[in-house]
CSV table of C-alpha atoms in Angstrom, one decimal:
chain,number,residue,atom,x,y,z
A,1,UNK,CA,-0.2,-0.1,-0.4
A,2,UNK,CA,0.9,3.4,-0.7
A,3,UNK,CA,1.4,6.2,2.0
A,4,UNK,CA,-1.0,8.9,1.9
A,5,UNK,CA,1.9,11.9,0.3
A,6,UNK,CA,2.1,15.1,-0.1
A,7,UNK,CA,3.3,16.4,-3.6
A,8,UNK,CA,6.6,17.9,-2.7
A,9,UNK,CA,6.1,21.3,-3.7
A,10,UNK,CA,8.3,24.7,-4.4
A,11,UNK,CA,8.1,27.3,-1.6
A,12,UNK,CA,7.2,31.3,-2.5
A,13,UNK,CA,8.0,33.2,0.7
A,14,UNK,CA,9.9,31.3,3.9
A,15,UNK,CA,7.5,30.0,5.9
A,16,UNK,CA,6.2,26.3,5.8
A,17,UNK,CA,3.8,25.7,3.1
A,18,UNK,CA,4.4,28.9,1.9
A,19,UNK,CA,3.2,27.9,-1.6
A,20,UNK,CA,0.2,26.1,-1.8
A,21,UNK,CA,1.6,24.5,-5.8
A,22,UNK,CA,-1.3,22.9,-7.9
A,23,UNK,CA,1.0,22.0,-10.6
A,24,UNK,CA,-0.1,24.0,-13.6
A,25,UNK,CA,1.4,22.4,-16.1
A,26,UNK,CA,3.5,24.8,-17.3
A,27,UNK,CA,5.6,25.0,-20.5
A,28,UNK,CA,9.4,25.9,-20.8
A,29,UNK,CA,12.2,25.6,-18.5
A,30,UNK,CA,11.3,23.9,-14.6
A,31,UNK,CA,13.3,26.7,-13.2
A,32,UNK,CA,10.9,29.3,-14.2
A,33,UNK,CA,8.8,28.3,-11.3
A,34,UNK,CA,8.6,30.0,-8.1
A,35,UNK,CA,10.8,28.8,-5.5
A,36,UNK,CA,12.6,29.9,-2.1
A,37,UNK,CA,15.5,28.2,-3.4
A,38,UNK,CA,17.4,30.5,-5.5
A,39,UNK,CA,21.0,30.3,-6.3
A,40,UNK,CA,21.2,33.8,-6.6
A,41,UNK,CA,21.8,36.2,-3.5
A,42,UNK,CA,19.3,39.1,-3.8
A,43,UNK,CA,16.9,38.9,-1.0
A,44,UNK,CA,13.7,38.3,-1.7
A,45,UNK,CA,11.0,41.3,-1.0
A,46,UNK,CA,8.9,41.5,1.9
A,47,UNK,CA,6.8,44.4,0.5
A,48,UNK,CA,4.9,45.4,-2.5
A,49,UNK,CA,7.3,46.9,-5.0
A,50,UNK,CA,6.7,50.4,-6.2
A,51,UNK,CA,6.2,51.1,-10.1
A,52,UNK,CA,9.0,52.5,-11.9
A,53,UNK,CA,10.3,53.8,-15.4
A,54,UNK,CA,11.2,50.0,-16.4
A,55,UNK,CA,8.3,48.1,-15.2
A,56,UNK,CA,6.3,50.8,-16.9
A,57,UNK,CA,7.9,50.3,-20.5
A,58,UNK,CA,7.0,46.7,-20.5
A,59,UNK,CA,3.9,46.2,-22.7
A,60,UNK,CA,1.3,43.1,-22.4
A,61,UNK,CA,-1.6,42.9,-24.5
A,62,UNK,CA,-4.5,40.5,-24.3
A,63,UNK,CA,-7.4,39.5,-22.1
A,64,UNK,CA,-6.7,38.9,-18.6
A,65,UNK,CA,-7.0,35.5,-17.4
A,66,UNK,CA,-8.0,34.6,-21.4
A,67,UNK,CA,-7.4,31.2,-23.2
A,68,UNK,CA,-4.8,32.9,-25.2
A,69,UNK,CA,-1.4,34.4,-23.7
A,70,UNK,CA,-0.8,38.0,-23.7
A,71,UNK,CA,2.1,39.4,-26.4
A,72,UNK,CA,4.5,40.5,-23.8
A,73,UNK,CA,7.0,43.3,-25.5
A,74,UNK,CA,9.9,45.2,-24.0
A,75,UNK,CA,13.6,46.4,-24.8
A,76,UNK,CA,16.3,43.8,-24.2
A,77,UNK,CA,18.3,44.7,-20.8
A,78,UNK,CA,15.7,46.0,-18.9
A,79,UNK,CA,17.3,46.5,-15.5
A,80,UNK,CA,16.0,47.7,-12.2
A,81,UNK,CA,18.1,48.2,-9.3
A,82,UNK,CA,15.5,47.2,-6.8
A,83,UNK,CA,12.1,45.1,-8.0
A,84,UNK,CA,9.6,47.4,-9.4
A,85,UNK,CA,5.8,46.5,-10.5
A,86,UNK,CA,3.1,48.0,-12.6
A,87,UNK,CA,-0.4,47.3,-12.5
A,88,UNK,CA,-0.9,46.9,-16.4
A,89,UNK,CA,-5.1,46.1,-15.9
A,90,UNK,CA,-7.0,47.2,-13.3
A,91,UNK,CA,-8.9,43.9,-11.6
A,92,UNK,CA,-12.1,44.7,-9.7
A,93,UNK,CA,-12.1,41.7,-7.7
A,94,UNK,CA,-11.4,41.2,-3.9
A,95,UNK,CA,-8.5,42.6,-2.7
A,96,UNK,CA,-6.1,39.4,-1.2
A,97,UNK,CA,-4.7,39.1,1.9
A,98,UNK,CA,-1.6,37.7,3.4
A,99,UNK,CA,-2.7,33.9,4.5
A,100,UNK,CA,-4.8,33.4,1.4
A,101,UNK,CA,-4.5,31.9,-1.8
A,102,UNK,CA,-4.8,33.2,-5.5
A,103,UNK,CA,-4.8,31.3,-8.3
A,104,UNK,CA,-1.9,33.1,-10.5
A,105,UNK,CA,-1.6,32.5,-14.5
A,106,UNK,CA,2.0,34.1,-15.3
A,107,UNK,CA,4.9,34.0,-18.2
A,108,UNK,CA,8.7,34.9,-17.0
A,109,UNK,CA,11.4,35.9,-19.6
A,110,UNK,CA,15.1,36.5,-19.3
A,111,UNK,CA,15.3,40.8,-18.9
A,112,UNK,CA,19.0,40.9,-20.7
A,113,UNK,CA,17.5,39.1,-23.9
A,114,UNK,CA,13.6,38.7,-23.6
A,115,UNK,CA,13.4,35.5,-24.3
A,116,UNK,CA,10.9,33.3,-22.5
A,117,UNK,CA,12.0,31.0,-19.7
A,118,UNK,CA,8.3,29.5,-19.4
A,119,UNK,CA,4.8,29.9,-18.3
A,120,UNK,CA,1.6,28.4,-16.4
A,121,UNK,CA,-1.9,28.7,-16.9
A,122,UNK,CA,-2.7,31.3,-19.8
A,123,UNK,CA,-2.7,28.5,-22.7
A,124,UNK,CA,-0.1,26.4,-21.0
A,125,UNK,CA,-2.4,24.7,-18.5
A,126,UNK,CA,-4.1,25.5,-15.5
A,127,UNK,CA,-3.4,28.5,-13.5
A,128,UNK,CA,-1.5,27.8,-10.0
A,129,UNK,CA,-2.4,28.2,-6.7
A,130,UNK,CA,-0.1,30.6,-4.8
A,131,UNK,CA,-0.4,31.8,-1.2
A,132,UNK,CA,-0.5,35.8,-0.7
A,133,UNK,CA,1.7,37.4,1.8
A,134,UNK,CA,5.1,36.4,3.0
A,135,UNK,CA,8.1,37.5,1.2
A,136,UNK,CA,9.3,36.7,-2.6
A,137,UNK,CA,6.2,36.3,-5.0
A,138,UNK,CA,3.7,36.3,-2.4
A,139,UNK,CA,4.6,39.6,-1.1
A,140,UNK,CA,3.5,41.5,-4.4
A,141,UNK,CA,0.0,38.7,-4.4
A,142,UNK,CA,-0.6,40.6,-1.1
A,143,UNK,CA,-0.6,44.0,-3.2
A,144,UNK,CA,-3.2,42.8,-5.7
A,145,UNK,CA,-6.6,42.4,-6.3
A,146,UNK,CA,-8.4,39.7,-8.5
A,147,UNK,CA,-9.0,40.6,-12.1
A,148,UNK,CA,-5.3,42.4,-12.1
A,149,UNK,CA,-2.5,41.9,-14.5
A,150,UNK,CA,0.9,43.1,-13.1
A,151,UNK,CA,4.1,43.5,-15.1
A,152,UNK,CA,7.3,42.9,-12.8
A,153,UNK,CA,11.0,43.3,-13.6
A,154,UNK,CA,13.9,42.4,-10.9
A,155,UNK,CA,16.4,40.3,-9.6
A,156,UNK,CA,14.8,36.6,-9.6
A,157,UNK,CA,15.6,35.6,-6.3
A,158,UNK,CA,14.2,39.1,-5.1
A,159,UNK,CA,10.9,37.5,-6.6
A,160,UNK,CA,11.1,34.1,-5.6
A,161,UNK,CA,12.4,32.7,-8.7
A,162,UNK,CA,15.5,30.6,-9.0
A,163,UNK,CA,16.6,31.2,-12.6
A,164,UNK,CA,19.2,33.5,-11.9
A,165,UNK,CA,19.4,37.1,-13.1
A,166,UNK,CA,17.0,39.7,-14.1
A,167,UNK,CA,13.7,38.6,-14.9
A,168,UNK,CA,10.7,39.9,-16.0
A,169,UNK,CA,7.1,38.7,-14.8
A,170,UNK,CA,3.6,39.1,-16.7
A,171,UNK,CA,1.2,37.8,-14.2
A,172,UNK,CA,-2.8,37.6,-13.8
A,173,UNK,CA,-4.9,36.9,-10.8
A,174,UNK,CA,-7.0,34.8,-11.8
A,175,UNK,CA,-9.2,34.1,-8.6
A,176,UNK,CA,-8.7,33.6,-4.9
A,177,UNK,CA,-8.6,30.2,-3.7
A,178,UNK,CA,-11.1,29.6,-0.7
A,179,UNK,CA,-9.3,27.5,2.4
A,180,UNK,CA,-12.7,25.3,2.9
A,181,UNK,CA,-15.0,23.8,0.5
A,182,UNK,CA,-17.9,26.1,-0.7
A,183,UNK,CA,-20.1,23.9,-2.4
A,184,UNK,CA,-23.9,22.9,-1.5
A,185,UNK,CA,-24.5,20.9,1.5
A,186,UNK,CA,-26.2,17.5,0.7
A,187,UNK,CA,-28.1,15.5,3.1
A,188,UNK,CA,-25.7,12.5,5.2
A,189,UNK,CA,-26.7,9.3,5.7
A,190,UNK,CA,-26.5,8.6,9.4
A,191,UNK,CA,-25.4,5.1,9.0
A,192,UNK,CA,-21.9,6.8,7.8
A,193,UNK,CA,-19.9,8.6,10.1
A,194,UNK,CA,-21.5,12.4,10.1
A,195,UNK,CA,-19.7,15.9,9.6
A,196,UNK,CA,-20.2,19.4,11.2
A,197,UNK,CA,-17.7,21.9,10.4
A,198,UNK,CA,-16.4,24.6,12.8
A,199,UNK,CA,-16.7,28.3,11.7
A,200,UNK,CA,-13.5,27.7,10.1
A,201,UNK,CA,-14.2,25.0,7.9
A,202,UNK,CA,-12.3,22.1,9.5
A,203,UNK,CA,-14.3,19.2,10.1
A,204,UNK,CA,-15.5,17.5,13.7
A,205,UNK,CA,-16.2,13.8,12.6
A,206,UNK,CA,-18.7,11.6,14.3
A,207,UNK,CA,-18.5,7.8,14.3
A,208,UNK,CA,-22.0,6.3,14.5
A,209,UNK,CA,-22.2,3.4,17.9
A,210,UNK,CA,-21.2,0.2,16.2
A,211,UNK,CA,-19.8,1.2,13.2
A,212,UNK,CA,-17.7,-1.9,11.5
A,213,UNK,CA,-15.6,-1.9,8.5
A,214,UNK,CA,-17.2,-1.2,5.0
A,215,UNK,CA,-17.1,-4.3,2.5
A,216,UNK,CA,-15.9,-2.0,-0.1
A,217,UNK,CA,-14.6,1.3,0.2
A,218,UNK,CA,-18.0,4.0,1.1
A,219,UNK,CA,-17.9,7.9,-0.6
A,220,UNK,CA,-20.2,10.6,0.3
A,221,UNK,CA,-20.3,13.9,-0.9
A,222,UNK,CA,-21.6,16.1,2.2
A,223,UNK,CA,-21.0,19.4,-0.1
A,224,UNK,CA,-21.6,19.4,-3.9
A,225,UNK,CA,-19.3,21.8,-5.5
A,226,UNK,CA,-19.6,23.5,-9.2
A,227,UNK,CA,-15.6,23.4,-10.1
A,228,UNK,CA,-13.4,21.6,-12.6
A,229,UNK,CA,-14.0,17.6,-11.9
A,230,UNK,CA,-10.4,15.9,-10.7
A,231,UNK,CA,-9.3,13.2,-13.1
A,232,UNK,CA,-6.9,9.9,-12.0
A,233,UNK,CA,-3.4,11.6,-12.1
A,234,UNK,CA,-4.5,15.7,-11.8
A,235,UNK,CA,-3.0,17.5,-8.4
A,236,UNK,CA,-5.3,19.1,-6.0
A,237,UNK,CA,-5.1,21.6,-3.5
A,238,UNK,CA,-7.2,20.1,-0.6
A,239,UNK,CA,-7.7,20.5,3.3
A,240,UNK,CA,-8.3,16.9,4.7
A,241,UNK,CA,-8.7,15.1,8.0
A,242,UNK,CA,-8.4,11.2,8.7
A,243,UNK,CA,-10.0,9.6,11.7
A,244,UNK,CA,-9.7,5.6,12.2
A,245,UNK,CA,-13.4,4.2,12.2
A,246,UNK,CA,-12.9,2.4,15.3
A,247,UNK,CA,-12.1,5.3,17.3
A,248,UNK,CA,-12.6,8.1,15.6
A,249,UNK,CA,-8.9,9.1,16.6
A,250,UNK,CA,-7.3,11.4,14.5
A,251,UNK,CA,-4.4,10.5,12.7
A,252,UNK,CA,-3.2,13.0,10.3
A,253,UNK,CA,-4.8,16.9,9.1
A,254,UNK,CA,-3.9,20.1,6.8
A,255,UNK,CA,-6.0,21.8,9.8
A,256,UNK,CA,-3.7,21.2,12.1
A,257,UNK,CA,-0.8,22.2,10.1
A,258,UNK,CA,-2.4,25.2,9.3
A,259,UNK,CA,-2.4,25.5,5.9
A,260,UNK,CA,-4.1,23.1,3.3
A,261,UNK,CA,-1.5,20.9,0.8
A,262,UNK,CA,-1.8,19.6,-2.7
A,263,UNK,CA,-1.8,15.7,-3.7
A,264,UNK,CA,-1.3,14.2,-6.9
A,265,UNK,CA,-4.5,11.8,-7.3
A,266,UNK,CA,-3.2,8.6,-8.5
A,267,UNK,CA,-2.5,5.6,-7.0
A,268,UNK,CA,1.6,5.8,-7.2
A,269,UNK,CA,1.2,8.5,-5.3
A,270,UNK,CA,-1.9,7.7,-2.1
A,271,UNK,CA,-3.6,5.2,-1.0
A,272,UNK,CA,-6.8,3.2,-3.3
A,273,UNK,CA,-9.1,4.7,-1.0
A,274,UNK,CA,-8.4,8.2,-1.0
A,275,UNK,CA,-7.8,7.8,-5.1
A,276,UNK,CA,-11.2,6.4,-5.3
A,277,UNK,CA,-13.0,9.1,-3.4
A,278,UNK,CA,-11.5,11.9,-5.2
A,279,UNK,CA,-11.8,10.7,-8.5
A,280,UNK,CA,-14.4,12.4,-10.1
A,281,UNK,CA,-15.4,15.1,-7.8
A,282,UNK,CA,-15.8,18.5,-8.6
A,283,UNK,CA,-13.8,21.4,-7.2
A,284,UNK,CA,-16.0,23.1,-4.4
A,285,UNK,CA,-17.0,19.7,-2.9
A,286,UNK,CA,-16.3,18.2,0.1
A,287,UNK,CA,-16.4,14.3,0.4
A,288,UNK,CA,-16.3,12.1,3.3
A,289,UNK,CA,-14.3,8.7,2.3
A,290,UNK,CA,-14.7,5.9,4.7
A,291,UNK,CA,-12.0,3.2,3.4
A,292,UNK,CA,-12.1,-0.9,3.5
A,293,UNK,CA,-8.8,-1.8,5.3
A,294,UNK,CA,-7.4,-3.3,2.2
A,295,UNK,CA,-8.1,0.3,0.1
A,296,UNK,CA,-6.0,1.6,3.3
A,297,UNK,CA,-2.7,0.3,4.6
A,298,UNK,CA,-3.6,-3.0,5.5
A,299,UNK,CA,-1.2,-4.5,7.6
A,300,UNK,CA,1.4,-2.7,7.0
A,301,UNK,CA,0.6,0.8,8.2
A,302,UNK,CA,3.4,3.5,8.1
A,303,UNK,CA,5.8,3.8,11.2
A,304,UNK,CA,4.4,6.3,13.8
A,305,UNK,CA,1.5,7.2,12.2
A,306,UNK,CA,-0.6,5.8,15.1
A,307,UNK,CA,-2.8,4.1,12.6
A,308,UNK,CA,-3.6,0.1,14.2
A,309,UNK,CA,-3.3,-2.8,11.3
A,310,UNK,CA,-6.2,-3.6,9.2
A,311,UNK,CA,-7.8,-0.5,10.2
A,312,UNK,CA,-11.0,1.1,8.1
A,313,UNK,CA,-10.5,4.5,7.9
A,314,UNK,CA,-12.4,7.9,7.8
A,315,UNK,CA,-11.5,11.0,5.6
A,316,UNK,CA,-13.2,14.4,5.3
A,317,UNK,CA,-11.9,16.0,2.2
A,318,UNK,CA,-12.4,19.8,1.2
A,319,UNK,CA,-11.8,20.1,-2.7
A,320,UNK,CA,-10.1,23.6,-3.3
A,321,UNK,CA,-8.9,23.7,-6.5
A,322,UNK,CA,-7.1,21.1,-9.8
A,323,UNK,CA,-3.9,21.5,-11.4
């Protein structure tokens, strides 16, 4: 059996899970992804970059969050001693705050010769879910609103990228990503574990008296979302809590860790029961999964997990975004 495993993620701000990254399937050099492990030496920004003469010279055309990549032009050798950012298009959506998450499409260019290093979103797949606040690119997002298009120039490490040298980034803030399921509540089956959310969205799971392991993994939609459908092999940003069916004891939870997390939804990364419960679900949904022991860890639970052998497990999963 596979261990329930987090997808390795890059970190934009220097905080735990600073970047909750649903992979955008972007094109180009993979090093164009935001990362805290830049080889350059510039200190990551921690406040909003001001607009300047360099960032104002970046010209961008095309619809914000459109199906086609924007056309970006600027003079080769564009440079800024400290990062500069100009809002090319003013959005009309919600102002983002530190601690929130946003879906962002972006393209990265080498400032010295205007060559494109890579892109995420636009016509290259889905936007990427990034955390707001902290340092690097997250600090810039904390100064934006949903619908903004921002043109940025500066040292890559100052902006949270690991490409080296000065870069130009054009980013569209596509949407705010919720930290809990937003779907329509559904009637719960009283024969299954029941769930009541706290104000934060964290689920409280009640195990019915005399509950026994099911003969097959059971899945119940507690809140029905209307977003994109999760397919096998996708990455998904989720909140989750796991308890044992026998006694309701928690063994793992993203809520306890303080932030959503990203999984690759496949049996190569996750236990079968978790995959069974998520494939086919829509973003915005909250899902209850009650696994058979065989679809969990069987007789080989992870060492130190607190999960007994041959245990049936209960998960409540909020599906927040798809990669």
